[in-house]
Short mmCIF file of C-alpha atoms and ligand atoms in Angstrom, two decimals:
data_model
loop_
_atom_site.label_atom_id
_atom_site.label_comp_id
_atom_site.label_asym_id
_atom_site.label_seq_id
_atom_site.Cartn_x
_atom_site.Cartn_y
_atom_site.Cartn_z
CA MET A 248 46.34 32.21 -9.32
CA ARG A 249 46.30 34.41 -12.28
CA ALA A 250 42.86 34.10 -13.66
CA ARG A 251 42.62 32.91 -17.12
CA ARG A 252 42.17 35.51 -19.75
CA ALA A 253 38.98 35.63 -21.70
CA ALA A 254 37.95 32.34 -23.21
CA ALA A 255 38.66 33.62 -26.69
CA ALA A 256 42.25 34.28 -25.78
CA THR A 257 42.97 30.84 -24.42
CA ALA A 258 40.92 29.11 -27.05
CA ALA A 259 43.01 30.70 -29.74
CA ALA A 260 45.32 28.29 -31.46
CA PHE A 261 48.47 28.77 -29.47
CA LEU A 262 51.36 27.13 -31.18
CA LEU A 263 53.08 24.78 -28.83
CA THR A 264 56.75 25.24 -29.23
CA GLY A 265 58.84 22.13 -28.85
CA CYS A 266 57.28 20.60 -25.79
CA THR A 267 59.70 18.13 -24.41
CA SER A 268 59.02 16.01 -21.42
CA PHE A 269 60.58 17.52 -18.37
CA ALA A 270 58.50 15.84 -15.73
CA ASP A 271 61.59 14.14 -14.42
CA THR A 272 62.97 17.48 -13.40
CA VAL A 273 59.88 18.53 -11.49
CA ALA A 274 61.08 18.23 -7.98
CA ALA A 275 58.62 17.36 -5.28
CA PRO A 276 59.43 19.15 -2.05
CA GLU A 277 61.14 16.90 0.41
CA SER A 278 59.55 18.57 3.37
CA PRO A 279 55.99 17.94 4.47
CA PRO A 280 53.55 20.47 3.07
CA SER A 281 53.10 22.33 6.26
CA ALA A 282 54.24 22.15 9.78
CA SER A 283 51.01 23.72 10.90
CA ALA A 284 48.44 21.87 12.90
CA ALA A 285 46.48 21.72 9.66
CA ALA A 286 48.75 19.15 8.04
CA PRO A 287 46.93 15.89 7.45
CA GLU A 288 48.14 12.61 8.86
CA PRO A 289 49.73 10.52 6.12
CA ASP A 290 47.09 7.88 6.56
CA GLU A 291 45.95 6.60 3.22
CA GLY A 292 42.30 6.40 2.53
CA THR A 293 41.19 8.53 5.42
CA CYS A 294 39.38 11.79 5.20
CA PRO A 295 39.29 14.45 7.90
CA ALA A 296 35.99 14.69 9.71
CA GLU A 297 36.23 18.46 9.56
CA ARG A 298 38.02 21.08 7.54
CA ALA A 299 41.48 21.81 8.94
CA GLU A 300 41.95 24.98 10.97
CA PRO A 301 44.56 27.62 10.13
CA ASP A 302 47.88 27.60 11.95
CA PRO A 303 47.40 29.41 15.27
CA ASP A 304 50.94 30.81 14.92
CA ARG A 305 50.22 32.35 11.52
CA PRO A 306 51.59 35.85 10.84
CA GLU A 307 49.72 38.98 11.85
CA ILE A 308 49.86 41.60 9.12
CA SER A 309 48.61 45.17 9.18
CA LEU A 310 48.47 47.09 5.89
CA ASP A 311 47.84 50.81 5.71
CA PHE A 312 47.40 52.19 2.16
CA THR A 313 46.94 55.80 1.02
CA LEU A 314 45.79 56.33 -2.57
CA SER A 315 47.10 59.65 -3.90
CA ASP A 316 44.74 62.41 -5.01
CA ASP A 317 45.67 61.81 -8.64
CA ARG A 318 44.90 58.10 -8.07
CA ARG A 319 48.10 56.96 -9.77
CA SER A 320 50.15 55.95 -6.78
CA VAL A 321 49.83 54.41 -3.33
CA THR A 322 52.00 54.88 -0.28
CA GLY A 323 51.76 52.53 2.63
CA THR A 324 53.03 50.95 5.78
CA GLU A 325 53.08 47.21 6.47
CA THR A 326 53.65 45.75 9.92
CA VAL A 327 54.31 42.02 10.17
CA VAL A 328 54.47 39.93 13.33
CA PHE A 329 56.17 36.74 12.17
CA THR A 330 56.64 33.48 14.08
CA PRO A 331 58.55 30.99 11.92
CA ASP A 332 58.31 27.24 12.37
CA ARG A 333 62.03 26.85 11.68
CA ASP A 334 65.05 28.97 12.47
CA VAL A 335 65.64 31.99 10.23
CA ARG A 336 68.15 34.82 9.92
CA GLU A 337 66.11 36.98 7.56
CA LEU A 338 62.66 37.79 6.30
CA VAL A 339 61.99 37.67 2.55
CA PHE A 340 59.29 39.68 0.84
CA ARG A 341 58.21 39.36 -2.79
CA LEU A 342 57.71 42.55 -4.79
CA VAL A 343 55.21 41.27 -7.33
CA PRO A 344 54.60 44.53 -9.27
CA ASN A 345 58.28 44.56 -10.31
CA GLY A 346 57.95 41.27 -12.18
CA PRO A 347 58.61 41.12 -15.92
CA ASP A 348 54.92 40.69 -16.75
CA SER A 349 53.94 43.74 -14.70
CA ALA A 350 56.71 46.34 -14.51
CA PRO A 351 56.68 47.23 -18.25
CA ALA A 352 53.20 48.79 -17.79
CA GLY A 353 54.68 51.24 -15.31
CA ASN A 354 54.00 49.36 -12.08
CA ARG A 355 56.75 49.64 -9.47
CA LEU A 356 57.00 48.76 -5.79
CA VAL A 357 59.78 50.33 -3.71
CA VAL A 358 60.56 49.82 -0.03
CA ASP A 359 61.32 53.24 1.47
CA ASP A 360 62.21 52.19 5.00
CA VAL A 361 62.40 49.12 7.23
CA ARG A 362 62.53 49.03 11.02
CA GLY A 363 62.10 46.69 13.96
CA ASP A 364 63.98 45.72 17.12
CA ASP A 365 65.65 42.75 15.42
CA VAL A 366 66.32 44.39 12.02
CA ALA A 367 69.90 44.77 10.83
CA GLN A 368 69.30 45.98 7.28
CA GLY A 369 67.13 45.62 4.22
CA ARG A 370 68.35 44.87 0.69
CA TYR A 371 66.97 43.99 -2.71
CA GLU A 372 67.58 40.84 -4.74
CA ALA A 373 66.85 40.92 -8.46
CA ALA A 374 65.22 37.46 -8.80
CA GLY A 375 64.57 38.09 -12.46
CA ALA A 376 62.46 41.20 -11.85
CA GLY A 377 62.91 44.84 -12.87
CA ASP A 378 64.39 47.68 -10.88
CA PRO A 379 64.74 47.80 -7.88
CA GLY A 380 64.31 44.00 -7.64
CA GLY A 381 61.86 41.20 -7.15
CA LEU A 382 62.70 40.33 -3.55
CA TYR A 383 63.30 42.50 -0.49
CA VAL A 384 65.36 40.74 2.16
CA VAL A 385 65.36 41.97 5.74
CA ASP A 386 68.47 40.72 7.54
CA LEU A 387 68.03 40.20 11.27
CA GLU A 388 70.63 41.04 13.91
CA ASP A 389 70.51 37.48 15.26
CA GLU A 390 68.94 34.18 14.44
CA LEU A 391 65.21 33.99 15.12
CA GLY A 392 64.43 30.53 16.48
CA ALA A 393 61.42 28.47 15.51
CA GLY A 394 58.48 29.56 17.62
CA GLU A 395 59.99 32.96 18.42
CA SER A 396 58.36 36.12 17.10
CA THR A 397 59.63 39.32 15.58
CA GLU A 398 57.91 42.47 14.38
CA VAL A 399 59.04 44.26 11.24
CA THR A 400 57.61 47.43 9.72
CA LEU A 401 58.08 48.42 6.09
CA ASP A 402 57.18 51.73 4.42
CA PHE A 403 56.61 51.40 0.70
CA SER A 404 55.57 53.26 -2.44
CA LEU A 405 53.63 51.74 -5.31
CA ALA A 406 53.27 53.29 -8.75
CA LEU A 407 50.12 52.21 -10.59
CA GLY A 408 50.80 51.66 -14.27
CA SER A 409 48.53 52.22 -17.20
CA GLY A 410 45.38 50.16 -17.27
CA ALA A 411 45.85 46.64 -18.54
CA PHE A 412 44.97 43.13 -17.45
CA ASP A 413 47.17 43.12 -14.40
CA ARG A 414 47.13 43.03 -10.62
CA VAL A 415 47.93 46.73 -10.41
CA GLY A 416 46.62 49.57 -12.55
CA VAL A 417 44.62 52.72 -13.10
CA GLU A 418 42.08 53.33 -15.86
CA GLY A 419 39.98 56.48 -15.93
CA PRO A 420 38.38 56.92 -12.52
CA VAL A 421 39.23 53.48 -11.14
CA SER A 422 42.46 52.36 -9.45
CA TRP A 423 43.25 48.87 -8.28
CA TRP A 424 46.13 47.06 -6.66
CA ALA A 425 46.73 43.53 -5.38
CA SER A 426 50.02 42.03 -4.28
CA GLY A 427 50.64 45.77 -3.99
CA ALA A 428 52.62 45.58 -0.76
CA PRO A 429 55.73 43.50 0.01
CA LEU A 430 54.39 39.93 0.20
CA LEU A 431 55.75 37.72 3.01
CA ALA A 432 57.22 34.80 1.05
CA TRP A 433 57.16 32.11 3.74
CA GLU A 434 56.18 28.51 3.09
CA PRO A 435 55.56 26.84 6.48
CA GLY A 436 57.60 23.69 6.87
CA VAL A 437 59.78 24.58 3.88
CA GLY A 438 61.26 28.05 4.21
CA TRP A 439 61.53 31.21 2.13
CA ALA A 440 60.16 31.13 -1.41
CA ARG A 441 62.84 32.92 -3.45
CA ASP A 442 61.76 31.66 -6.87
CA ALA A 443 62.80 33.79 -9.80
CA PHE A 444 60.14 35.67 -11.72
CA VAL A 445 59.31 34.42 -15.20
CA PRO A 446 58.08 36.36 -18.24
CA LEU A 447 54.74 34.52 -18.33
CA SER A 448 51.25 35.81 -17.66
CA GLY A 449 50.85 34.08 -14.32
CA GLU A 450 51.84 34.14 -10.68
CA THR A 451 55.01 32.86 -9.03
CA ALA A 452 54.32 33.66 -5.38
CA SER A 453 53.89 31.50 -2.31
CA SER A 454 52.58 33.07 0.89
CA PRO A 455 51.03 31.84 4.13
CA VAL A 456 47.60 32.81 5.42
CA ALA A 457 47.84 35.69 7.86
CA ASP A 458 45.58 37.44 10.30
CA THR A 459 45.20 40.63 8.27
CA VAL A 460 43.88 44.14 8.86
CA VAL A 461 43.68 46.58 5.94
CA THR A 462 43.17 50.35 6.04
CA VAL A 463 42.72 52.45 2.88
CA SER A 464 42.59 56.24 2.68
CA ALA A 465 41.10 57.37 -0.64
CA PRO A 466 39.60 60.50 -2.19
CA GLU A 467 36.12 60.87 -0.73
CA ASP A 468 34.28 60.42 -4.04
CA LEU A 469 35.61 56.87 -4.47
CA THR A 470 34.11 53.65 -3.16
CA VAL A 471 36.58 51.02 -1.97
CA LEU A 472 36.14 47.26 -2.35
CA MET A 473 38.73 44.97 -0.83
CA THR A 474 39.73 41.73 0.84
CA GLY A 475 38.03 41.10 4.15
CA ALA A 476 34.93 42.11 6.06
CA GLN A 477 34.64 45.85 5.52
CA ALA A 478 33.38 48.33 8.08
CA GLU A 479 31.47 51.46 7.05
CA PRO A 480 33.90 54.14 5.82
CA SER A 481 34.80 57.09 8.00
CA ALA A 482 33.05 60.42 7.56
CA PRO A 483 34.81 62.58 4.94
CA SER A 484 37.68 64.61 6.32
CA GLY A 485 40.01 66.76 4.27
CA GLY A 486 38.45 65.42 1.09
CA ARG A 487 39.15 61.78 1.99
CA ARG A 488 37.50 58.79 3.59
CA THR A 489 39.15 55.87 5.37
CA TRP A 490 38.02 52.29 4.79
CA THR A 491 39.00 49.32 6.94
CA SER A 492 38.60 45.57 6.74
CA GLU A 493 39.71 42.43 8.50
CA GLU A 494 40.30 38.93 7.17
CA PRO A 495 41.84 36.39 9.51
CA VAL A 496 43.15 34.05 6.81
CA ALA A 497 44.37 36.22 3.92
CA ARG A 498 47.45 35.19 1.89
CA ASP A 499 47.40 38.52 0.13
CA VAL A 500 45.03 41.43 -0.26
CA ALA A 501 43.37 43.23 -3.16
CA VAL A 502 41.87 46.73 -3.25
CA ALA A 503 39.81 48.53 -5.91
CA ALA A 504 38.83 52.20 -5.56
CA GLY A 505 36.48 53.86 -8.03
CA PRO A 506 33.01 55.28 -8.59
CA PHE A 507 31.45 51.87 -7.98
CA THR A 508 27.77 51.29 -7.43
CA THR A 509 27.61 48.41 -4.99
CA THR A 510 25.06 45.65 -4.48
CA GLU A 511 24.99 43.45 -1.39
CA ALA A 512 23.47 40.05 -0.80
CA THR A 513 23.91 37.16 1.61
CA THR A 514 24.12 33.65 0.19
CA PRO A 515 22.05 30.78 1.66
CA GLY A 516 25.32 29.59 3.23
CA GLY A 517 25.81 32.93 4.98
CA THR A 518 28.52 34.58 2.84
CA ARG A 519 28.13 38.34 2.50
CA VAL A 520 28.65 39.22 -1.17
CA THR A 521 29.45 42.81 -2.16
CA THR A 522 29.81 43.54 -5.86
CA GLY A 523 30.64 46.82 -7.56
CA VAL A 524 30.05 48.03 -11.10
CA LEU A 525 31.25 51.23 -12.74
CA PRO A 526 28.98 53.79 -14.43
CA GLU A 527 27.98 52.51 -17.84
CA GLY A 528 29.50 49.14 -16.99
CA ASP A 529 28.93 46.04 -19.05
CA VAL A 530 26.54 44.31 -16.64
CA PRO A 531 23.77 45.73 -14.38
CA GLY A 532 24.79 45.65 -10.74
CA ASP A 533 22.01 43.35 -9.60
CA VAL A 534 22.73 40.88 -12.40
CA PHE A 535 26.44 40.84 -11.57
CA ASN A 536 25.68 40.25 -7.91
CA ALA A 537 23.32 37.39 -8.79
CA TRP A 538 26.04 35.74 -10.91
CA THR A 539 28.36 35.81 -7.91
CA VAL A 540 25.81 34.41 -5.47
CA GLU A 541 24.94 31.64 -7.92
CA ALA A 542 28.60 30.74 -8.47
CA ILE A 543 29.18 30.37 -4.74
CA GLY A 544 26.14 28.10 -4.37
CA ASP A 545 27.07 25.93 -7.34
CA LEU A 546 30.63 25.40 -6.09
CA GLU A 547 29.62 24.79 -2.47
CA GLU A 548 27.64 21.76 -3.66
CA PHE A 549 30.82 19.79 -4.24
CA LEU A 550 33.61 21.77 -2.57
CA GLY A 551 31.97 22.45 0.78
CA PRO A 552 31.31 25.76 2.51
CA PHE A 553 32.68 28.96 0.96
CA PRO A 554 36.02 29.64 2.68
CA TYR A 555 35.45 33.25 3.75
CA GLU A 556 32.74 35.19 5.53
CA THR A 557 32.74 37.78 2.75
CA LEU A 558 33.44 38.03 -0.96
CA SER A 559 33.87 41.33 -2.79
CA VAL A 560 33.99 41.51 -6.58
CA ALA A 561 34.86 44.61 -8.60
CA LEU A 562 33.85 44.62 -12.25
CA LEU A 563 36.70 46.49 -13.93
CA PRO A 564 36.86 47.70 -17.53
CA ASP A 565 36.94 44.79 -19.96
CA PHE A 566 40.59 43.84 -20.27
CA GLY A 567 39.62 40.20 -20.79
CA GLY A 568 39.90 37.92 -17.77
CA GLY A 569 39.85 38.06 -14.03
CA ILE A 570 42.26 37.82 -11.13
CA GLU A 571 41.46 36.20 -7.81
CA TYR A 572 42.61 37.24 -4.37
CA PRO A 573 41.50 36.09 -0.95
CA SER A 574 37.83 37.10 -0.51
CA MET A 575 38.22 39.59 -3.40
CA ILE A 576 38.10 39.28 -7.18
CA PHE A 577 39.03 41.67 -9.96
CA GLU A 578 36.66 40.64 -12.74
CA ALA A 579 37.83 42.23 -15.96
CA THR A 580 35.45 40.66 -18.43
CA PRO A 581 31.65 40.45 -18.25
CA SER A 582 31.55 36.63 -18.32
CA PRO A 583 29.70 34.52 -15.75
CA GLU A 584 31.88 31.52 -16.67
CA VAL A 585 35.13 33.37 -15.99
CA LEU A 586 33.56 34.55 -12.73
CA VAL A 587 32.91 30.92 -11.69
CA HIS A 588 36.60 30.17 -12.36
CA GLU A 589 37.64 33.06 -10.11
CA VAL A 590 35.21 32.09 -7.36
CA ALA A 591 36.57 28.52 -7.51
CA HIS A 592 39.99 30.00 -6.76
CA GLN A 593 38.66 31.00 -3.34
CA TRP A 594 39.00 27.29 -2.53
CA PHE A 595 42.00 26.53 -4.78
CA TYR A 596 44.65 29.16 -3.95
CA GLY A 597 42.72 31.16 -1.33
CA MET A 598 42.06 28.34 1.12
CA VAL A 599 44.09 25.43 -0.29
CA GLY A 600 47.28 27.32 -0.95
CA ASN A 601 50.09 26.29 -3.27
CA SER A 602 53.45 27.44 -4.49
CA GLN A 603 52.32 29.21 -7.63
CA PHE A 604 55.84 28.90 -8.97
CA ARG A 605 56.42 25.22 -8.26
CA ASP A 606 52.90 23.78 -8.64
CA PRO A 607 50.76 26.23 -10.63
CA TRP A 608 48.41 23.41 -11.66
CA LEU A 609 47.21 22.98 -8.07
CA ASP A 610 45.23 26.18 -8.34
CA GLU A 611 44.75 26.69 -12.09
CA ALA A 612 43.85 23.16 -13.18
CA PHE A 613 41.56 22.65 -10.19
CA ALA A 614 39.81 26.01 -10.71
CA SER A 615 39.39 25.15 -14.40
CA TRP A 616 38.02 21.72 -13.50
CA ALA A 617 35.58 23.18 -10.96
CA GLU A 618 34.32 25.68 -13.52
CA ALA A 619 33.79 22.88 -16.04
CA VAL A 620 31.85 20.85 -13.47
CA VAL A 621 29.54 23.81 -12.84
CA ASP A 622 29.21 24.80 -16.53
CA PRO A 623 29.86 21.66 -18.60
CA GLY A 624 29.06 23.47 -21.83
CA SER A 625 31.05 26.64 -21.27
CA GLY A 626 34.04 25.49 -23.29
CA LEU A 627 36.52 27.20 -20.95
CA VAL A 628 38.25 23.84 -20.54
CA SER A 629 39.16 22.37 -23.90
CA GLU A 630 39.00 18.59 -23.55
CA GLU A 631 40.91 18.19 -26.80
CA ALA A 632 43.92 19.41 -24.81
CA LEU A 633 44.28 16.10 -22.96
CA PRO A 634 46.56 14.42 -25.54
CA LEU A 635 48.85 17.44 -25.88
CA PRO A 636 52.49 16.60 -25.18
CA GLY A 637 54.00 18.21 -22.13
CA PRO A 638 53.38 18.20 -18.40
CA VAL A 639 50.42 19.57 -16.50
CA GLY A 640 52.54 19.59 -13.36
CA GLY A 641 55.51 21.67 -14.46
CA ALA A 642 56.94 24.59 -12.55
CA MET A 643 56.57 28.08 -14.02
CA ASP A 644 60.10 28.14 -15.43
CA GLN A 645 59.39 24.98 -17.43
CA TYR A 646 56.87 26.60 -19.79
CA SER A 647 58.36 28.48 -22.69
CA ASN A 648 55.58 31.03 -23.15
CA SER A 649 52.17 32.03 -21.80
CA GLY A 650 50.31 30.18 -24.53
CA GLN A 651 51.98 26.88 -23.70
CA TYR A 652 51.40 27.50 -20.00
CA PHE A 653 47.67 28.11 -20.52
CA ARG A 654 47.25 25.12 -22.82
CA LEU A 655 49.02 22.65 -20.55
CA VAL A 656 48.16 23.87 -17.06
CA TYR A 657 44.62 25.21 -17.55
CA ASP A 658 43.31 23.24 -20.52
CA LYS A 659 45.17 19.94 -20.31
CA GLY A 660 45.10 20.12 -16.51
CA GLY A 661 41.37 20.79 -16.34
CA ALA A 662 40.72 18.12 -18.98
CA ALA A 663 42.84 15.59 -17.06
CA LEU A 664 40.89 16.18 -13.86
CA LEU A 665 37.60 15.79 -15.76
CA GLU A 666 38.87 12.56 -17.31
CA ALA A 667 40.08 11.31 -13.93
CA GLN A 668 36.63 11.98 -12.51
CA ARG A 669 34.92 10.18 -15.38
CA THR A 670 37.28 7.21 -15.08
CA ALA A 671 37.18 6.83 -11.30
CA GLY A 672 33.47 7.56 -10.88
CA GLU A 673 31.88 10.96 -10.52
CA GLU A 674 30.94 10.73 -6.87
CA ALA A 675 34.02 8.91 -5.63
CA PHE A 676 36.28 11.47 -7.30
CA ALA A 677 34.30 14.43 -5.98
CA ALA A 678 34.45 12.95 -2.49
CA ALA A 679 38.21 12.50 -2.74
CA VAL A 680 38.68 16.10 -3.88
CA ARG A 681 36.54 17.23 -0.98
CA CYS A 682 38.84 15.28 1.37
CA TYR A 683 41.87 16.94 -0.22
CA VAL A 684 40.29 20.38 0.22
CA ASP A 685 39.39 19.79 3.86
CA ALA A 686 42.73 18.18 4.75
CA THR A 687 44.89 20.93 3.22
CA ALA A 688 42.73 23.95 4.10
CA TRP A 689 44.75 27.07 4.98
CA SER A 690 48.08 25.31 4.36
CA ILE A 691 50.27 25.23 1.26
CA ALA A 692 49.37 21.98 -0.46
CA THR A 693 51.63 19.87 -2.66
CA PRO A 694 51.03 17.25 -5.35
CA ALA A 695 51.70 14.63 -2.67
CA ASP A 696 48.53 15.78 -0.91
CA VAL A 697 46.55 15.19 -4.12
CA TYR A 698 48.15 11.78 -4.50
CA ARG A 699 47.26 10.88 -0.93
CA ALA A 700 43.63 11.97 -1.33
CA LEU A 701 43.25 9.91 -4.52
CA SER A 702 45.10 6.86 -3.22
CA ASP A 703 41.94 4.75 -3.19
CA LEU A 704 41.21 5.69 -6.81
CA PRO A 705 44.06 4.16 -8.85
CA ALA A 706 42.23 4.81 -12.11
CA ALA A 707 42.19 8.54 -11.36
CA LEU A 708 45.86 8.46 -10.38
CA ALA A 709 46.69 6.73 -13.65
CA VAL A 710 45.01 9.51 -15.65
CA LEU A 711 46.86 12.23 -13.73
CA GLU A 712 50.17 10.40 -14.06
CA GLY A 713 49.56 9.99 -17.77
CA ALA A 714 48.99 13.72 -18.07
CA GLU A 715 52.21 14.36 -16.13
CA ALA A 716 50.27 16.14 -13.41
CA LEU A 717 51.45 13.67 -10.77
CA GLY A 718 54.66 11.68 -10.85
CA GLU A 719 56.26 8.85 -8.94
CA ASP A 720 57.87 11.32 -6.58
CA ASP A 721 54.45 12.38 -5.36
CA ALA A 722 53.52 8.93 -4.05
CA PRO A 723 53.50 8.65 -0.25
CA ARG A 724 56.71 7.24 1.13
ZN1 ZN B 984 42.73 30.92 -12.62
#
């Protein structure tokens, strides 16, 4: 889900270091993609009449953040009501800011307390992350059976590191954080996602959609933009204002607080778009808002209705790139093409979820492809990447560095999807992708879902197999 960095960065001549073929080691999950009601029937060649609905037993998550007066740290409380679809003895949360691509900038997420009627204890696991660890495991007193619910509350503290292209940071008067609270690492139908962090510029998380309420207390002079439909802020009290939002299908949340000037618009499809620019920002507020509205309209033409009722976009200082979160984007470069890529992630990652560790191409290659369909001349997808050796469909620990990851997953992956579309027929391919999107909405998709959606287009499958995006293991059994 990590947005690509600025085009110049990925277009630079990354040296590919010793790409060997490791597609054989890319394990397809043996379990179905989701046990939710949203899982498609394994019926080849069919397409759902309507977009799948989210799992009615999805988690309920309440997040309460307080940004400190000096704007360099956040304290918070997270309450999770969790109903697993298989038996568990623990809850596992991912502490994304402690990862090796984030912690060195000074970001740090610590759990200060955990409580709940069924809680025995909480403990950290390193998982390849920095101190105090990349995972926080909450052991339960007894087994929690499938379909049973438990409520767990976590208090946490988040240090915001120096401004950089990252999910968490502070730069001058603006603070932002995403994946800034312990992230429930549950993959329905599969189990806990305990994947180790990797030192690449990309995500490794997997999280289910949750019925989410967010509250943010911030110094009164700041404007808050965040995931979900926002209410008007409270009246100032004690030098602070409180902002709230709700999003019924959020996998994660993002918050930006700064002296933003906001612009609002409603798209023809009914999405409320709120954009914010900083004083002396790179793009006028009305222009930036118009870019966002246009991107939504262009993508809806072939991907179907925008997944959320609202989209908020904060234009941060130009660190080069953008990072997508459910119904919220940190745009950190004044590029309409990069913005289209991030908006495309609202479908691929936001709605059609994926294990960003196991199958990063399911969000990054598809977002790159969608951007190239909208802006064929943008050059964000380098079609010369198609013959590069190495798999599109590797897991995050199979790429040796960020440059190789970008070249194979974004560039070769986007180019392979474009070539598959050209080979199979523009409209037939677009229709099959639309079926994939509707069938896997709000679940965590797998390459097998892509295979199933393209099963009537063998020419497209052949291109994706040739690019090592799909493999034999992904074929329906
Ligand atoms: Zn991306």
